[in-house]
Amino acid sequence: MQEKDIVLDILSGTKASLSNYAKVIMETDNQNLRQTFQQMRDGDEKFQYDLYKIASQKGYYPPSPNATQQDMQSVKQCLTSGCAPSGVTS
């Protein structure tokens, strides 16, 4: 397995973990446990971003093109009205 594949696999796994943290945090009533999960999430977010920067510098993970002002306005409008913005995929 090449370094690029390993890095992209780790990034993918970390993204999945971050999504799971959000779900767990929302459902945790115990404040100490909730805070622990939030700290873990924060650490993983930092790790993911640091690894992303390295992957981007090495050309493994090219960044998305910058959104135009029109793109941002379209997304904002759709988020407030509940529609799906054109050209935006999940």
mmCIF file with all atom_site columns, C-alpha atoms in Angstrom:
data_model
loop_
_atom_site.group_PDB
_atom_site.id
_atom_site.type_symbol
_atom_site.label_atom_id
_atom_site.label_alt_id
_atom_site.label_comp_id
_atom_site.label_asym_id
_atom_site.label_entity_id
_atom_site.label_seq_id
_atom_site.pdbx_PDB_ins_code
_atom_site.Cartn_x
_atom_site.Cartn_y
_atom_site.Cartn_z
_atom_site.occupancy
_atom_site.B_iso_or_equiv
_atom_site.pdbx_formal_charge
_atom_site.auth_seq_id
_atom_site.auth_comp_id
_atom_site.auth_asym_id
_atom_site.auth_atom_id
_atom_site.pdbx_PDB_model_num
ATOM 1  C CA . MET A 1 1  ? 0.000   0.000  0.000  1.00 0.00 ? 1  MET A CA 1
ATOM 2  C CA . GLN A 1 2  ? 1.351   3.411  -0.932 1.00 0.00 ? 2  GLN A CA 1
ATOM 3  C CA . GLU A 1 3  ? 1.630   6.381  1.402  1.00 0.00 ? 3  GLU A CA 1
ATOM 4  C CA . LYS A 1 4  ? -1.101  8.244  -0.508 1.00 0.00 ? 4  LYS A CA 1
ATOM 5  C CA . ASP A 1 5  ? -3.562  5.382  -0.013 1.00 0.00 ? 5  ASP A CA 1
ATOM 6  C CA . ILE A 1 6  ? -2.779  5.179  3.697  1.00 0.00 ? 6  ILE A CA 1
ATOM 7  C CA . VAL A 1 7  ? -3.211  8.929  4.201  1.00 0.00 ? 7  VAL A CA 1
ATOM 8  C CA . LEU A 1 8  ? -6.504  9.043  2.288  1.00 0.00 ? 8  LEU A CA 1
ATOM 9  C CA . ASP A 1 9  ? -7.782  6.020  4.201  1.00 0.00 ? 9  ASP A CA 1
ATOM 10 C CA . ILE A 1 10 ? -6.969  7.672  7.531  1.00 0.00 ? 10 ILE A CA 1
ATOM 11 C CA . LEU A 1 11 ? -8.651  10.907 6.420  1.00 0.00 ? 11 LEU A CA 1
ATOM 12 C CA . SER A 1 12 ? -11.760 8.988  5.395  1.00 0.00 ? 12 SER A CA 1
ATOM 13 C CA . GLY A 1 13 ? -11.901 7.104  8.685  1.00 0.00 ? 13 GLY A CA 1
ATOM 14 C CA . THR A 1 14 ? -11.411 10.265 10.694 1.00 0.00 ? 14 THR A CA 1
ATOM 15 C CA . LYS A 1 15 ? -14.257 11.993 8.837  1.00 0.00 ? 15 LYS A CA 1
ATOM 16 C CA . ALA A 1 16 ? -16.544 9.082  9.676  1.00 0.00 ? 16 ALA A CA 1
ATOM 17 C CA . SER A 1 17 ? -15.509 9.272  13.339 1.00 0.00 ? 17 SER A CA 1
ATOM 18 C CA . LEU A 1 18 ? -16.269 12.987 13.423 1.00 0.00 ? 18 LEU A CA 1
ATOM 19 C CA . SER A 1 19 ? -19.789 12.338 12.124 1.00 0.00 ? 19 SER A CA 1
ATOM 20 C CA . ASN A 1 20 ? -20.304 9.734  14.830 1.00 0.00 ? 20 ASN A CA 1
ATOM 21 C CA . TYR A 1 21 ? -19.085 12.115 17.543 1.00 0.00 ? 21 TYR A CA 1
ATOM 22 C CA . ALA A 1 22 ? -21.792 14.591 16.542 1.00 0.00 ? 22 ALA A CA 1
ATOM 23 C CA . LYS A 1 23 ? -24.480 11.952 16.957 1.00 0.00 ? 23 LYS A CA 1
ATOM 24 C CA . VAL A 1 24 ? -23.128 10.723 20.297 1.00 0.00 ? 24 VAL A CA 1
ATOM 25 C CA . ILE A 1 25 ? -22.690 14.233 21.703 1.00 0.00 ? 25 ILE A CA 1
ATOM 26 C CA . MET A 1 26 ? -26.272 15.165 20.828 1.00 0.00 ? 26 MET A CA 1
ATOM 27 C CA . GLU A 1 27 ? -27.576 12.122 22.682 1.00 0.00 ? 27 GLU A CA 1
ATOM 28 C CA . THR A 1 28 ? -25.391 12.298 25.787 1.00 0.00 ? 28 THR A CA 1
ATOM 29 C CA . ASP A 1 29 ? -27.133 13.676 28.863 1.00 0.00 ? 29 ASP A CA 1
ATOM 30 C CA . ASN A 1 30 ? -24.258 13.312 31.326 1.00 0.00 ? 30 ASN A CA 1
ATOM 31 C CA . GLN A 1 31 ? -22.334 16.599 31.107 1.00 0.00 ? 31 GLN A CA 1
ATOM 32 C CA . ASN A 1 32 ? -18.949 15.120 32.070 1.00 0.00 ? 32 ASN A CA 1
ATOM 33 C CA . LEU A 1 33 ? -19.251 12.413 29.440 1.00 0.00 ? 33 LEU A CA 1
ATOM 34 C CA . ARG A 1 34 ? -20.527 14.938 26.890 1.00 0.00 ? 34 ARG A CA 1
ATOM 35 C CA . GLN A 1 35 ? -17.529 17.165 27.561 1.00 0.00 ? 35 GLN A CA 1
ATOM 36 C CA . THR A 1 36 ? -15.181 14.193 27.180 1.00 0.00 ? 36 THR A CA 1
ATOM 37 C CA . PHE A 1 37 ? -16.683 13.355 23.792 1.00 0.00 ? 37 PHE A CA 1
ATOM 38 C CA . GLN A 1 38 ? -16.418 17.007 22.735 1.00 0.00 ? 38 GLN A CA 1
ATOM 39 C CA . GLN A 1 39 ? -12.732 17.082 23.690 1.00 0.00 ? 39 GLN A CA 1
ATOM 40 C CA . MET A 1 40 ? -12.120 13.869 21.774 1.00 0.00 ? 40 MET A CA 1
ATOM 41 C CA . ARG A 1 41 ? -13.936 15.313 18.763 1.00 0.00 ? 41 ARG A CA 1
ATOM 42 C CA . ASP A 1 42 ? -11.917 18.522 18.952 1.00 0.00 ? 42 ASP A CA 1
ATOM 43 C CA . GLY A 1 43 ? -8.681  16.536 19.017 1.00 0.00 ? 43 GLY A CA 1
ATOM 44 C CA . ASP A 1 44 ? -9.748  14.439 16.032 1.00 0.00 ? 44 ASP A CA 1
ATOM 45 C CA . GLU A 1 45 ? -10.783 17.571 14.119 1.00 0.00 ? 45 GLU A CA 1
ATOM 46 C CA . LYS A 1 46 ? -7.330  19.059 14.681 1.00 0.00 ? 46 LYS A CA 1
ATOM 47 C CA . PHE A 1 47 ? -5.674  15.785 13.660 1.00 0.00 ? 47 PHE A CA 1
ATOM 48 C CA . GLN A 1 48 ? -7.843  15.553 10.525 1.00 0.00 ? 48 GLN A CA 1
ATOM 49 C CA . TYR A 1 49 ? -7.054  19.133 9.512  1.00 0.00 ? 49 TYR A CA 1
ATOM 50 C CA . ASP A 1 50 ? -3.319  18.732 10.141 1.00 0.00 ? 50 ASP A CA 1
ATOM 51 C CA . LEU A 1 51 ? -3.255  15.528 8.094  1.00 0.00 ? 51 LEU A CA 1
ATOM 52 C CA . TYR A 1 52 ? -5.349  17.174 5.367  1.00 0.00 ? 52 TYR A CA 1
ATOM 53 C CA . LYS A 1 53 ? -2.796  20.016 5.115  1.00 0.00 ? 53 LYS A CA 1
ATOM 54 C CA . ILE A 1 54 ? 0.029   17.488 4.700  1.00 0.00 ? 54 ILE A CA 1
ATOM 55 C CA . ALA A 1 55 ? -1.955  15.500 2.123  1.00 0.00 ? 55 ALA A CA 1
ATOM 56 C CA . SER A 1 56 ? -2.799  18.676 0.241  1.00 0.00 ? 56 SER A CA 1
ATOM 57 C CA . GLN A 1 57 ? 0.851   19.806 0.182  1.00 0.00 ? 57 GLN A CA 1
ATOM 58 C CA . LYS A 1 58 ? 1.865   16.417 -1.227 1.00 0.00 ? 58 LYS A CA 1
ATOM 59 C CA . GLY A 1 59 ? -0.858  16.587 -3.869 1.00 0.00 ? 59 GLY A CA 1
ATOM 60 C CA . TYR A 1 60 ? -2.765  13.616 -2.419 1.00 0.00 ? 60 TYR A CA 1
ATOM 61 C CA . TYR A 1 61 ? -5.901  15.560 -1.638 1.00 0.00 ? 61 TYR A CA 1
ATOM 62 C CA . PRO A 1 62 ? -6.511  18.601 -3.821 1.00 0.00 ? 62 PRO A CA 1
ATOM 63 C CA . PRO A 1 63 ? -8.667  21.258 -2.164 1.00 0.00 ? 63 PRO A CA 1
ATOM 64 C CA . SER A 1 64 ? -12.100 22.093 -3.500 1.00 0.00 ? 64 SER A CA 1
ATOM 65 C CA . PRO A 1 65 ? -12.315 25.204 -5.643 1.00 0.00 ? 65 PRO A CA 1
ATOM 66 C CA . ASN A 1 66 ? -13.238 28.353 -3.758 1.00 0.00 ? 66 ASN A CA 1
ATOM 67 C CA . ALA A 1 67 ? -16.950 29.102 -3.635 1.00 0.00 ? 67 ALA A CA 1
ATOM 68 C CA . THR A 1 68 ? -18.110 32.263 -5.338 1.00 0.00 ? 68 THR A CA 1
ATOM 69 C CA . GLN A 1 69 ? -20.243 34.826 -3.540 1.00 0.00 ? 69 GLN A CA 1
ATOM 70 C CA . GLN A 1 70 ? -23.184 33.597 -5.631 1.00 0.00 ? 70 GLN A CA 1
ATOM 71 C CA . ASP A 1 71 ? -22.525 29.990 -4.534 1.00 0.00 ? 71 ASP A CA 1
ATOM 72 C CA . MET A 1 72 ? -22.489 31.011 -0.874 1.00 0.00 ? 72 MET A CA 1
ATOM 73 C CA . GLN A 1 73 ? -25.677 33.052 -1.235 1.00 0.00 ? 73 GLN A CA 1
ATOM 74 C CA . SER A 1 74 ? -27.420 30.144 -2.979 1.00 0.00 ? 74 SER A CA 1
ATOM 75 C CA . VAL A 1 75 ? -26.466 27.699 -0.233 1.00 0.00 ? 75 VAL A CA 1
ATOM 76 C CA . LYS A 1 76 ? -27.477 30.159 2.488  1.00 0.00 ? 76 LYS A CA 1
ATOM 77 C CA . GLN A 1 77 ? -30.851 30.737 0.834  1.00 0.00 ? 77 GLN A CA 1
ATOM 78 C CA . CYS A 1 78 ? -31.494 27.024 0.429  1.00 0.00 ? 78 CYS A CA 1
ATOM 79 C CA . LEU A 1 79 ? -30.494 26.212 3.994  1.00 0.00 ? 79 LEU A CA 1
ATOM 80 C CA . THR A 1 80 ? -32.933 28.782 5.328  1.00 0.00 ? 80 THR A CA 1
ATOM 81 C CA . SER A 1 81 ? -35.749 27.716 2.987  1.00 0.00 ? 81 SER A CA 1
ATOM 82 C CA . GLY A 1 82 ? -35.151 23.953 2.936  1.00 0.00 ? 82 GLY A CA 1
ATOM 83 C CA . CYS A 1 83 ? -34.358 23.496 -0.756 1.00 0.00 ? 83 CYS A CA 1
ATOM 84 C CA . ALA A 1 84 ? -31.418 21.686 -2.357 1.00 0.00 ? 84 ALA A CA 1
ATOM 85 C CA . PRO A 1 85 ? -28.961 24.128 -3.985 1.00 0.00 ? 85 PRO A CA 1
ATOM 86 C CA . SER A 1 86 ? -28.186 23.386 -7.628 1.00 0.00 ? 86 SER A CA 1
ATOM 87 C CA . GLY A 1 87 ? -24.794 21.859 -8.250 1.00 0.00 ? 87 GLY A CA 1
ATOM 88 C CA . VAL A 1 88 ? -24.338 20.871 -4.616 1.00 0.00 ? 88 VAL A CA 1
ATOM 89 C CA . THR A 1 89 ? -24.085 17.148 -3.979 1.00 0.00 ? 89 THR A CA 1
ATOM 90 C CA . SER A 1 90 ? -23.669 15.228 -0.765 1.00 0.00 ? 90 SER A CA 1
#
